[in-house]
PDB file of C-alpha atoms and ligand atoms in Angstrom:
ATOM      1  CA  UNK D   1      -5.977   3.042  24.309  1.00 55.00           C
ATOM      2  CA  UNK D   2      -5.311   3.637  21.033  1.00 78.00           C
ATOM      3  CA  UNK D   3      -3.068   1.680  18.716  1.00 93.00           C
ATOM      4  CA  UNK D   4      -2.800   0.866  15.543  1.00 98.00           C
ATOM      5  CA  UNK D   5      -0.953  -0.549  12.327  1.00 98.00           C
ATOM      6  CA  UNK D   6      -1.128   1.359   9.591  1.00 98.00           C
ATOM      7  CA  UNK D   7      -0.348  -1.006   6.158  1.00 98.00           C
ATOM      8  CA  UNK D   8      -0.255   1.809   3.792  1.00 98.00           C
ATOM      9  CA  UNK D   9       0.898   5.964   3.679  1.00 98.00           C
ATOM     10  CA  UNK D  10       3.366   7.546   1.225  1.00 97.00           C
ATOM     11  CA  UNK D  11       6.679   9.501   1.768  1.00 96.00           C
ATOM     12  CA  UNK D  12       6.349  12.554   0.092  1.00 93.00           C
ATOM     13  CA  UNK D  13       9.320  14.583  -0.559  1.00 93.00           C
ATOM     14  CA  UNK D  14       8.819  18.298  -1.875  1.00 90.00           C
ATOM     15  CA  UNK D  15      11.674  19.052  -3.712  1.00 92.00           C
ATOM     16  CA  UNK D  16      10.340  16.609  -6.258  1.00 94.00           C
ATOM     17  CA  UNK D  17       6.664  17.857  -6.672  1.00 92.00           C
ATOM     18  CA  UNK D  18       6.512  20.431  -9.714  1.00 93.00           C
ATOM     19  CA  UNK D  19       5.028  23.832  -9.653  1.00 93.00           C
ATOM     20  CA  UNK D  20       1.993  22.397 -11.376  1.00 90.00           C
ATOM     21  CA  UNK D  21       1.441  18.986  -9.433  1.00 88.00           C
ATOM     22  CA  UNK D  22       2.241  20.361  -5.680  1.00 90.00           C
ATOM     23  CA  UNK D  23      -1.064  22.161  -5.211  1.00 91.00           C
ATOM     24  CA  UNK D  24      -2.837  19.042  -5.982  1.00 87.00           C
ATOM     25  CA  UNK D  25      -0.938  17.709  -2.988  1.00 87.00           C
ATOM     26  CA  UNK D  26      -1.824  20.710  -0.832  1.00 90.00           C
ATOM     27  CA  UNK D  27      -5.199  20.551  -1.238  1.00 91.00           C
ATOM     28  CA  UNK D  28      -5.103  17.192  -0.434  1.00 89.00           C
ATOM     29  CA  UNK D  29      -3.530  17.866   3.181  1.00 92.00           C
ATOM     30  CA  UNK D  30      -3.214  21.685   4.049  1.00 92.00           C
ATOM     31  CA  UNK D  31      -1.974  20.549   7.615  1.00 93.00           C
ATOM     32  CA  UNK D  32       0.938  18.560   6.075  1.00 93.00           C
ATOM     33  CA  UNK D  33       2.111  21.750   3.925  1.00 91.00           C
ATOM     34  CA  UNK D  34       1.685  24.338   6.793  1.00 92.00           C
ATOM     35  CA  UNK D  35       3.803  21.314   9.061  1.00 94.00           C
ATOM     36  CA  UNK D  36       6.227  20.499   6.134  1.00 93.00           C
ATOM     37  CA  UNK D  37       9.141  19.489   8.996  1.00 95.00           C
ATOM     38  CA  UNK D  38       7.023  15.967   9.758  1.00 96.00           C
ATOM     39  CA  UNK D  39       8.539  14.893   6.437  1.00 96.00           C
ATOM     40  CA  UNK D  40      12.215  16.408   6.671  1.00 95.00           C
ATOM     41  CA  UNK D  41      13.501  13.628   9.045  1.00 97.00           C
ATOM     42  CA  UNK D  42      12.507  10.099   9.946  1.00 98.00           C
ATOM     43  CA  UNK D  43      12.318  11.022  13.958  1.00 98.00           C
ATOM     44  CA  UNK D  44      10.273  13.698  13.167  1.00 98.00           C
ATOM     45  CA  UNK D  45       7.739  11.489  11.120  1.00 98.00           C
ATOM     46  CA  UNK D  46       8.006   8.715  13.507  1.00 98.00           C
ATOM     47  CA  UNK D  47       6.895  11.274  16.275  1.00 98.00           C
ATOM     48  CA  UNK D  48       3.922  12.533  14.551  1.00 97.00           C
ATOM     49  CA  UNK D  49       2.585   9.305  13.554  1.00 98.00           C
ATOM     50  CA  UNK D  50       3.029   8.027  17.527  1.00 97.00           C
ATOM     51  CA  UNK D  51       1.192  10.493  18.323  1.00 97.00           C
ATOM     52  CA  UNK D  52      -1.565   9.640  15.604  1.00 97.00           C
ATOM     53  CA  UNK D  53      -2.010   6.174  17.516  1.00 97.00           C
ATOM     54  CA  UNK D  54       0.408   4.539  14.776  1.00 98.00           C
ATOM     55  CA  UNK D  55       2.509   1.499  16.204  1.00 98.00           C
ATOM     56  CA  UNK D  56       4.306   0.435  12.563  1.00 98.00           C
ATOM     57  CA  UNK D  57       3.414   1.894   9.336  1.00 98.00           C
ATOM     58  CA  UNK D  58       4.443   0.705   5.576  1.00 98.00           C
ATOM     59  CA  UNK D  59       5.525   3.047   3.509  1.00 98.00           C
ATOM     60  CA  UNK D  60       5.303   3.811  -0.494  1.00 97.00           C
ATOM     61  CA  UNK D  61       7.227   6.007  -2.388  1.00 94.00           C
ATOM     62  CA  UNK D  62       5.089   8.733  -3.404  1.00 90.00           C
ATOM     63  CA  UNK D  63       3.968   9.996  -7.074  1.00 84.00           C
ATOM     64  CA  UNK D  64       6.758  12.791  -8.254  1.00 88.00           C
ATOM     65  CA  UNK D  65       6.197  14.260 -11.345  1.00 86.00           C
ATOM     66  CA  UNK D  66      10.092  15.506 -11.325  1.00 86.00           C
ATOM     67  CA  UNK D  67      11.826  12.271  -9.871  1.00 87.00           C
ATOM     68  CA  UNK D  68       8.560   9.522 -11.056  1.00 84.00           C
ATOM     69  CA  UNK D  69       8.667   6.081  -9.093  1.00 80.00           C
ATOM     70  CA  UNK D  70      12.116   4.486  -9.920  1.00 83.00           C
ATOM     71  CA  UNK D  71      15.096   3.241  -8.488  1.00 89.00           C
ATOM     72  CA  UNK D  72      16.382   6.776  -7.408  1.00 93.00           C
ATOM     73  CA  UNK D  73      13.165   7.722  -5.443  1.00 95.00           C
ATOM     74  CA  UNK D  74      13.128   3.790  -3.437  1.00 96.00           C
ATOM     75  CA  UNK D  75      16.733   4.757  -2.852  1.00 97.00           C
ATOM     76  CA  UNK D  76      15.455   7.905  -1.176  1.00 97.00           C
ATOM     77  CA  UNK D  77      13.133   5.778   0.608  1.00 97.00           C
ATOM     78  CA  UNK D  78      15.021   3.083   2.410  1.00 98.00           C
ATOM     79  CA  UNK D  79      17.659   5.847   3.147  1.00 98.00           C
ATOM     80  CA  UNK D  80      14.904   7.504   5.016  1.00 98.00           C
ATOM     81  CA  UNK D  81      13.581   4.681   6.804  1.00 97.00           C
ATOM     82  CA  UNK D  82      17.019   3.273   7.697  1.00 98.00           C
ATOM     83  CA  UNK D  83      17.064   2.898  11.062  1.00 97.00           C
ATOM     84  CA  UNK D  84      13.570   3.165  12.504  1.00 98.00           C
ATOM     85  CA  UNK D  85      12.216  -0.203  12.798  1.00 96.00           C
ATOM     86  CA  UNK D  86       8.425   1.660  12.969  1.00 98.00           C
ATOM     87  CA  UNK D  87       8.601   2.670   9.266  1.00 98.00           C
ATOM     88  CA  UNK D  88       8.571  -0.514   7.018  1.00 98.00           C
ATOM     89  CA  UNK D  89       9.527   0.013   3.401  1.00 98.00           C
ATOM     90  CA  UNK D  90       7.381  -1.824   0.669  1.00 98.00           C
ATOM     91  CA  UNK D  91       9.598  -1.203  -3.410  1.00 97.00           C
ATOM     92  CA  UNK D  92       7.240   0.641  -5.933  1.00 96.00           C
ATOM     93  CA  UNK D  93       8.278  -0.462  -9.202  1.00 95.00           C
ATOM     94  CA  UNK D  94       6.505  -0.306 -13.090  1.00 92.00           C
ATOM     95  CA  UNK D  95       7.518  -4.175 -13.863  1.00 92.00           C
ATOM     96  CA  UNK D  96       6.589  -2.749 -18.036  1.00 91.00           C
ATOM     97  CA  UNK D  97       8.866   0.008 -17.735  1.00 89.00           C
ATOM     98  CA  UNK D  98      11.735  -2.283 -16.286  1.00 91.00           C
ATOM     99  CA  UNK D  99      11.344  -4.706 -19.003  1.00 90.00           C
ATOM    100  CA  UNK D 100      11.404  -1.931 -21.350  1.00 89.00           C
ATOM    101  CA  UNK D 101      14.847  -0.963 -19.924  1.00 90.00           C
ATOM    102  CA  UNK D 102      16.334  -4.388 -20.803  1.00 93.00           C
ATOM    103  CA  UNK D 103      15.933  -5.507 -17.110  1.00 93.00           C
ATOM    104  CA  UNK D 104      14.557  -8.064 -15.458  1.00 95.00           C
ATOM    105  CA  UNK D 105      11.537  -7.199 -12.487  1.00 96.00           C
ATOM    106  CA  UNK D 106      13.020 -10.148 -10.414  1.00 97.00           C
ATOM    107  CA  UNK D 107      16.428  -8.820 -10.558  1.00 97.00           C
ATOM    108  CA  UNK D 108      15.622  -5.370  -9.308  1.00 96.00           C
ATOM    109  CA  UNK D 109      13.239  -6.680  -6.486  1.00 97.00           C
ATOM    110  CA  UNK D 110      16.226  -9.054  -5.376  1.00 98.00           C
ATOM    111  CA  UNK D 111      18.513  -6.088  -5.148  1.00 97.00           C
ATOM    112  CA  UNK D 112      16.540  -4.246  -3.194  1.00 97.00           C
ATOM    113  CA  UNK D 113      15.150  -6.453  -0.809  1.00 98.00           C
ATOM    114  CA  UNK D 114      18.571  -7.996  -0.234  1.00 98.00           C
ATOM    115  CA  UNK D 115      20.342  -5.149  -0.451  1.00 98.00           C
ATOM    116  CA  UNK D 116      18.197  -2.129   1.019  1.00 97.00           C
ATOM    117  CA  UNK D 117      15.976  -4.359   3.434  1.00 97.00           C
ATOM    118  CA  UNK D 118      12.549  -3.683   1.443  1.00 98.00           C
ATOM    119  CA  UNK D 119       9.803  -5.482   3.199  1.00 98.00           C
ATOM    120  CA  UNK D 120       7.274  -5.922   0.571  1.00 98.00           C
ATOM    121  CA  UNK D 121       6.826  -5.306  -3.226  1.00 98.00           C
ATOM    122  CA  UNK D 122       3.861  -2.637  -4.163  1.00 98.00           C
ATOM    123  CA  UNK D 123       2.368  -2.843  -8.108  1.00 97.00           C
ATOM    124  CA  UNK D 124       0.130  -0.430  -9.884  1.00 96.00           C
ATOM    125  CA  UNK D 125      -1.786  -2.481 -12.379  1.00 97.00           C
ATOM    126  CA  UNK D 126      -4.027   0.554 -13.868  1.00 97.00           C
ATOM    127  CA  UNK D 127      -0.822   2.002 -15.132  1.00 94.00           C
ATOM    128  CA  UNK D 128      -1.101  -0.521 -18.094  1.00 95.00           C
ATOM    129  CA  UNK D 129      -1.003  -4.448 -17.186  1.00 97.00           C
ATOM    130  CA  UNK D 130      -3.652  -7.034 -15.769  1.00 98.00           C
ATOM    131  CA  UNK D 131      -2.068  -8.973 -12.491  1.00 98.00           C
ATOM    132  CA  UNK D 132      -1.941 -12.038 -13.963  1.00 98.00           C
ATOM    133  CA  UNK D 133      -0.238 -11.089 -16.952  1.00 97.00           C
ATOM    134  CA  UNK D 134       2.701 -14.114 -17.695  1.00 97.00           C
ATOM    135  CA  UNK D 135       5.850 -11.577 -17.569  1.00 96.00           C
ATOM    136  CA  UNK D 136       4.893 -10.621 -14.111  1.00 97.00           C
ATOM    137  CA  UNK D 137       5.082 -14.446 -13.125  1.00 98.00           C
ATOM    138  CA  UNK D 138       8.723 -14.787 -12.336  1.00 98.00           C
ATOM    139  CA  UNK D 139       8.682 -11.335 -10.466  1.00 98.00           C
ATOM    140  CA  UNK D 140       5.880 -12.961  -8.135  1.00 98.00           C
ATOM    141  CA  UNK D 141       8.076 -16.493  -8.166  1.00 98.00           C
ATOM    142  CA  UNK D 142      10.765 -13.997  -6.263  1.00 98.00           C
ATOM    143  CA  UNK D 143       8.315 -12.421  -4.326  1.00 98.00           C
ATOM    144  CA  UNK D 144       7.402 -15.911  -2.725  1.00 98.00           C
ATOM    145  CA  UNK D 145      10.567 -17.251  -2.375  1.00 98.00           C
ATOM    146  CA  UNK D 146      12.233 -13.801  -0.635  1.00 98.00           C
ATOM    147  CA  UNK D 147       8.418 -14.069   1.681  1.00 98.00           C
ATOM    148  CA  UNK D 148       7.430 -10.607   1.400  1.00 98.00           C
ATOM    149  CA  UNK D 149       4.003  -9.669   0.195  1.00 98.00           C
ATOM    150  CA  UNK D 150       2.762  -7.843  -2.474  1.00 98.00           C
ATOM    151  CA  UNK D 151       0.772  -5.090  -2.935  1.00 98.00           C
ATOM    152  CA  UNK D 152      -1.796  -3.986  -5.767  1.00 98.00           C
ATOM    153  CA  UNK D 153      -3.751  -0.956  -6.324  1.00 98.00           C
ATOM    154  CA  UNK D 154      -6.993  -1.826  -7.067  1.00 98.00           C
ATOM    155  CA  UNK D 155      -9.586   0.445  -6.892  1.00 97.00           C
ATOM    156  CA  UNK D 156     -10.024   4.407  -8.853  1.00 95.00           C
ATOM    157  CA  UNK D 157      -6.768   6.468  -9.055  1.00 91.00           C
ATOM    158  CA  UNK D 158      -6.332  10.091  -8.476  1.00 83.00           C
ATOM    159  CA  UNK D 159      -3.721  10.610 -11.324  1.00 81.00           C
ATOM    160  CA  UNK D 160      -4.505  11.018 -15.026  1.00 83.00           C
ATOM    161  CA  UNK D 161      -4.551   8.417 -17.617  1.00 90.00           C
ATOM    162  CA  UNK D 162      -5.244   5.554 -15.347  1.00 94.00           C
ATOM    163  CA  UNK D 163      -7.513   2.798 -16.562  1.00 96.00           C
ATOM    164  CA  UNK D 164      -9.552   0.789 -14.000  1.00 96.00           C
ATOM    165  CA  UNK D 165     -10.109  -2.080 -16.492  1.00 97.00           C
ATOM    166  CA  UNK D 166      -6.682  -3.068 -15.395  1.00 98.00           C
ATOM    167  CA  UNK D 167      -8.106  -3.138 -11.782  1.00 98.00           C
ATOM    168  CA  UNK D 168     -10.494  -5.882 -11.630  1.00 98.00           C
ATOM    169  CA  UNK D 169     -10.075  -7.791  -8.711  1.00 98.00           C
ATOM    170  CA  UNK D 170     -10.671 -10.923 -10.374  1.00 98.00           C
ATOM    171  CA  UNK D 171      -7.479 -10.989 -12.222  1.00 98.00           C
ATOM    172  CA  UNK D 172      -5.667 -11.535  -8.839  1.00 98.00           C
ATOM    173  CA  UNK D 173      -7.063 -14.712  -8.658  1.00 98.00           C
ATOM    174  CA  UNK D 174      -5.151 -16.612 -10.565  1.00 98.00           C
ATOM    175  CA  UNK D 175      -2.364 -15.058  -8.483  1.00 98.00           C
ATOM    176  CA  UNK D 176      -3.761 -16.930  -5.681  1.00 98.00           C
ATOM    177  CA  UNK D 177      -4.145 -20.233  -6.508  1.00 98.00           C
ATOM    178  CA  UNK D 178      -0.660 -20.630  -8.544  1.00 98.00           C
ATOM    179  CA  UNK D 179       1.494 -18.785  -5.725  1.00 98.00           C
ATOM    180  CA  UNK D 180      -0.355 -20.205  -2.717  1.00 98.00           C
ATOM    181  CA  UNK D 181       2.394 -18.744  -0.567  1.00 97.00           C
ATOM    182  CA  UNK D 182       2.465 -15.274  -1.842  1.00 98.00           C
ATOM    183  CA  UNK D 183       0.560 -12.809   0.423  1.00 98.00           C
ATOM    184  CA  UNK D 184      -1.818 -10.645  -2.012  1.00 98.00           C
ATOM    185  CA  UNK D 185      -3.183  -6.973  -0.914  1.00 98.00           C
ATOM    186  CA  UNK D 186      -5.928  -5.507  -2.595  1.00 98.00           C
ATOM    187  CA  UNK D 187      -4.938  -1.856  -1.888  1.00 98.00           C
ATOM    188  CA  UNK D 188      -8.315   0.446  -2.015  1.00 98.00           C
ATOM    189  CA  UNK D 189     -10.320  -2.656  -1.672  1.00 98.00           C
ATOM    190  CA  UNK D 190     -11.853  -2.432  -5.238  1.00 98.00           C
ATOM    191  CA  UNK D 191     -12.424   1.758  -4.959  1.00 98.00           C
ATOM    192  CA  UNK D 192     -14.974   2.986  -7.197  1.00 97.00           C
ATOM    193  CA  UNK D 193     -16.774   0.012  -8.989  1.00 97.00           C
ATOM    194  CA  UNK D 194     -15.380  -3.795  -7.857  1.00 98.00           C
ATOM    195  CA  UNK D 195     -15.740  -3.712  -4.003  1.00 98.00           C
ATOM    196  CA  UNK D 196     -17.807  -6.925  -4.215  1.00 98.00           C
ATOM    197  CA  UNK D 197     -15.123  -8.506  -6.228  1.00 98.00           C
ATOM    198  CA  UNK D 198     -12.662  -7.446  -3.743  1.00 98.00           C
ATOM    199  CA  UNK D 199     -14.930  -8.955  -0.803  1.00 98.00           C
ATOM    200  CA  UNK D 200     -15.443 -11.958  -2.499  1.00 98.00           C
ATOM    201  CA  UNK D 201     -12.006 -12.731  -3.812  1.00 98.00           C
ATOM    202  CA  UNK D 202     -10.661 -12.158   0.315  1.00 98.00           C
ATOM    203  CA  UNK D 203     -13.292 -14.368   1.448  1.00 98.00           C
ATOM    204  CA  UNK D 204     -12.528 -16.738  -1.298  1.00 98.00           C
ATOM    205  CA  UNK D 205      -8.427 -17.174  -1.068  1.00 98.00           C
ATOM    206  CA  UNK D 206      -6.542 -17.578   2.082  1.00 98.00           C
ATOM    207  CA  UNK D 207      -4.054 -15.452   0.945  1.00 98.00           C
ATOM    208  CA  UNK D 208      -6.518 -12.627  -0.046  1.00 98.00           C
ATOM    209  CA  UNK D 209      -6.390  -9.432   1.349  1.00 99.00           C
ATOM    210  CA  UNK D 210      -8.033  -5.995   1.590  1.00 98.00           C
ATOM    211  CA  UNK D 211      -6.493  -2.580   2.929  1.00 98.00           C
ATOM    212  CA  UNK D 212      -9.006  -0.120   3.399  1.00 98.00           C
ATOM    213  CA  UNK D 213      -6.696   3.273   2.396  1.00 98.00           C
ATOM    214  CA  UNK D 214      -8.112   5.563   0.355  1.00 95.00           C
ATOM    215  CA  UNK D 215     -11.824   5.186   1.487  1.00 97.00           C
ATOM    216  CA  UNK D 216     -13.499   7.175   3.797  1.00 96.00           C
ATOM    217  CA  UNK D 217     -14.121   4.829   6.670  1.00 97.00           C
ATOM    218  CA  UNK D 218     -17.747   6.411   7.865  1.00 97.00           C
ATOM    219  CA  UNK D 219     -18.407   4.293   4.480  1.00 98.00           C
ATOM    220  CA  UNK D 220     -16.717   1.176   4.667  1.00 98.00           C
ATOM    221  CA  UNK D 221     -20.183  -0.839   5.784  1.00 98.00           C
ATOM    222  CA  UNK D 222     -21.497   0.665   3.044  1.00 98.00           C
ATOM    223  CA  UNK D 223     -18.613  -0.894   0.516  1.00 98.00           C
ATOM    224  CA  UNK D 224     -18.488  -3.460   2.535  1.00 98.00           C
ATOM    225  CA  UNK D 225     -21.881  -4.950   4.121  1.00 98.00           C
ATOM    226  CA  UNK D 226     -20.714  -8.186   5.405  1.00 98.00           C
ATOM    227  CA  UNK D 227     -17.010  -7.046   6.570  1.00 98.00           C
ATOM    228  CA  UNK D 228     -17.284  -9.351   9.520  1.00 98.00           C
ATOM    229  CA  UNK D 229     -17.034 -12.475   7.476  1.00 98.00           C
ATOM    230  CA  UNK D 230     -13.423 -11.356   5.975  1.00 98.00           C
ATOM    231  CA  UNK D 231     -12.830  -9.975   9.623  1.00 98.00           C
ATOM    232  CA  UNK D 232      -9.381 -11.880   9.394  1.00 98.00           C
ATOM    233  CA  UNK D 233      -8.603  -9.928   5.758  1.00 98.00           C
ATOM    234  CA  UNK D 234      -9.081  -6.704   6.308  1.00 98.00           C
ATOM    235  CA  UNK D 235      -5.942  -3.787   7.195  1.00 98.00           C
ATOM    236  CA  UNK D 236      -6.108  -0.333   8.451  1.00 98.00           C
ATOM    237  CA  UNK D 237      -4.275   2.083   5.739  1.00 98.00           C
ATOM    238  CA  UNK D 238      -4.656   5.397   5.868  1.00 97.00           C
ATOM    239  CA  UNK D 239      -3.048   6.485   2.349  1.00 96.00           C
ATOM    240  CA  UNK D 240      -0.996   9.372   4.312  1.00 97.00           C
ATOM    241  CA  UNK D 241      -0.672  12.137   3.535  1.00 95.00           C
ATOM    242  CA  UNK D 242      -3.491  11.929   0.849  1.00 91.00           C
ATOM    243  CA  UNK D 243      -5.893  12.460   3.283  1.00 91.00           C
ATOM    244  CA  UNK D 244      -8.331  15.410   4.381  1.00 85.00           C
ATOM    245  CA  UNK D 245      -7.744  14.903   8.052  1.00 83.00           C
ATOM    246  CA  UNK D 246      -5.658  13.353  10.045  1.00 91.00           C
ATOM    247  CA  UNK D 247      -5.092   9.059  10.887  1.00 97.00           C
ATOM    248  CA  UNK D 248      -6.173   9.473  14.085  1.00 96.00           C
ATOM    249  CA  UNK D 249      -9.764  10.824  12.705  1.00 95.00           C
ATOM    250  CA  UNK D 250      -9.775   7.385  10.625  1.00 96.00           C
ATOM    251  CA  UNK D 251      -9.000   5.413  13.864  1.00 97.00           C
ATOM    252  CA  UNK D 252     -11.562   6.947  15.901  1.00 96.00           C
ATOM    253  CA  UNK D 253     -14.283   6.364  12.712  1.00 97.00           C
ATOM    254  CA  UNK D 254     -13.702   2.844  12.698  1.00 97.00           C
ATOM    255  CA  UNK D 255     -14.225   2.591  16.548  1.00 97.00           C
ATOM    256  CA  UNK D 256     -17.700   4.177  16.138  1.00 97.00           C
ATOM    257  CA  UNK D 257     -18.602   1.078  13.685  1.00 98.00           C
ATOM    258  CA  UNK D 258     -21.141  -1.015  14.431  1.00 98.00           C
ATOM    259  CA  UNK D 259     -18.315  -3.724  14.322  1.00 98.00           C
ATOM    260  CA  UNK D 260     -17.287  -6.396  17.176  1.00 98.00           C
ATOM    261  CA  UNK D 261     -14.557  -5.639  19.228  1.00 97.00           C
ATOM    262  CA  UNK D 262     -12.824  -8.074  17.975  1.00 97.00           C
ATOM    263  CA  UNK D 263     -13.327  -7.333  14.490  1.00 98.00           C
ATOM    264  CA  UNK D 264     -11.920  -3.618  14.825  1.00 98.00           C
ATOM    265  CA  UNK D 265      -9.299  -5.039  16.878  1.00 98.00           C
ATOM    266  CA  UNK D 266      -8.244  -6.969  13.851  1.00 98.00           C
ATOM    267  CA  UNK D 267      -8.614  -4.617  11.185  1.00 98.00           C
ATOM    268  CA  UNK D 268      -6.405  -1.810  13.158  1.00 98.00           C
ATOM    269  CA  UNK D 269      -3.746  -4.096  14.530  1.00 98.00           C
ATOM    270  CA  UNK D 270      -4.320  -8.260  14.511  1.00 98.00           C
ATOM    271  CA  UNK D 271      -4.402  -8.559  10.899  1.00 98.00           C
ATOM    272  CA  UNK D 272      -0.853  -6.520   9.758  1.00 98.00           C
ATOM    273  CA  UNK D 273       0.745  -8.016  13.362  1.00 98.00           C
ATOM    274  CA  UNK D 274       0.027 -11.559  11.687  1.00 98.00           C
ATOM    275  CA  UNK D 275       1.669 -10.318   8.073  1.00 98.00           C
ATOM    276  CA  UNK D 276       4.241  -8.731  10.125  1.00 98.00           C
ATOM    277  CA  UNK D 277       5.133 -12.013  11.919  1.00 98.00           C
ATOM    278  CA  UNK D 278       4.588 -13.908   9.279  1.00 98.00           C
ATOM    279  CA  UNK D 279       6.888 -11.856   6.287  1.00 98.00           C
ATOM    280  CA  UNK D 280       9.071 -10.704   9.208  1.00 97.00           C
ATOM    281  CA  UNK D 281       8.508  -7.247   8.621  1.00 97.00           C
ATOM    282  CA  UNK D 282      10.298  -5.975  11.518  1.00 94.00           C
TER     283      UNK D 282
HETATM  284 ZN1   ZN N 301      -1.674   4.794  -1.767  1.00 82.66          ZN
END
């Protein structure tokens, strides 16, 4: 039977897509714009993604040109996931912007964590700042003491401007070693040019770890050749709904692997149960 855990989609929500930016979207996932009412209430999204073989899934705001990632679209998020203990809400935030705003990173992460019940922090470094810059360090200092985990992307981006210089795993490692308690996700696993960085650096750090949205998982042996020695690092994510198909076509992939049992096991539920557990995600 299959189940699985899926550590990384996006709420989308229409109304704040432009004219120009929501065909990008559509192309992206006709099915989703010819089904539009999986998104317009959390039963209804929780329904479609049971039936995708999805036990718990962590959710990200999604990119809005009209509303862009702030406090008003989290907002929208936690008031969406209220409720349904399957859908697990991780904060997007631009730690740069907030400072530019007078504000503190740590201040807003406490707020909503406390407050709105956010499970996890998620960071986009190729917007403009390396991981391991010093400003970010008390925002990770809350991260560890509220025990949530945090999120990079690290790989290629889809959206314009985006540099990938800012997405080089090995920044992250100095992450690891001076928050030893702070769980670290490589998001995209390195997409495009560092997936040997992003192997090594999981295989390296205890607290290390790869989710495998974004790529097309036919090719994650490929990306990945030795996978089964970070066995214990790796998380399904299918990047929903930024995908051509549908997560159940992902799932059924990464059964046809030449992987152990026990290493697809892992990747598609063990790992995230453990980081649920763990972070108490649920
Ligand atoms: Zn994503």
């Amino acid at each position: 039977l299959l189940e699985a855990i899926d550590f990384h989609l996006h709420l989308i929500n229409i109304e704040w897509l432009s004219e120009d930016i929501r065909p990008t979207f559509e192309n992206l996932n006709p099915f989703l714009f010819n089904n539009i009412s999986i998104v317009s209430s959390a039963s209804n999204l929780c329904n479609y993604l049971k039936g995708e073989g999805i036990k718990y899934a962590v959710f990200l705001m999604s990119y809005h040109d009209l509303i862009p990632l702030n406090e008003v679209s989290n907002e929208f998020l936690y008031k969406f996931c209220k409720g349904y203990d399957m859908l697990i809400p991780f904060l997007s935030i631009e730690p740069w912007a907030i400072n530019m705003s007078g504000r503190r990173g740590e201040d807003v992460l406490e707020r909503f964590v406390k407050d709105m019940n956010f499970k996890g922090l998620k960071l986009h470094p190729p917007t403009g700042f390396f991981p391991n810059e010093e400003y970010l360090y008390p925002l990770y200092r809350k991260a560890e003491e509220l025990n949530i985990p945090v999120m990079f992307h690290i790989g290629s981006s889809i959206f314009p401007n985006m540099k990938l210089k800012y997405c080089d795993p090995i920044y992250l490692e100095d992450l690891a070693i001076d928050f030893p308690d702070l769980t670290i996700i490589m998001a995209h696993g390195g997409r495009g040019i560092y997936y040997n960085k992003a192997f090594l650096m999981a295989k390296l750090h205890d607290n290390i770890y790869i989710d495998i949205s974004g790529l097309p998982p036919i090719n994650l042996l490929k990306y990945f050749p030795d996978l089964e020695e970070i066995s214990d690092k790796v998380l399904f994510g299918s990047d929903w709904p930024s995908i051509p198909k549908g997560i159940k076509e992902n799932l059924k992939v990464i059964l046809s692997l030449p992987l152990k049992d026990s290493t697809i096991e892992k990747i598609l539920f063990k790992n995230a149960e453990r980081l649920i557990n763990k972070h108490g995600l649920i």
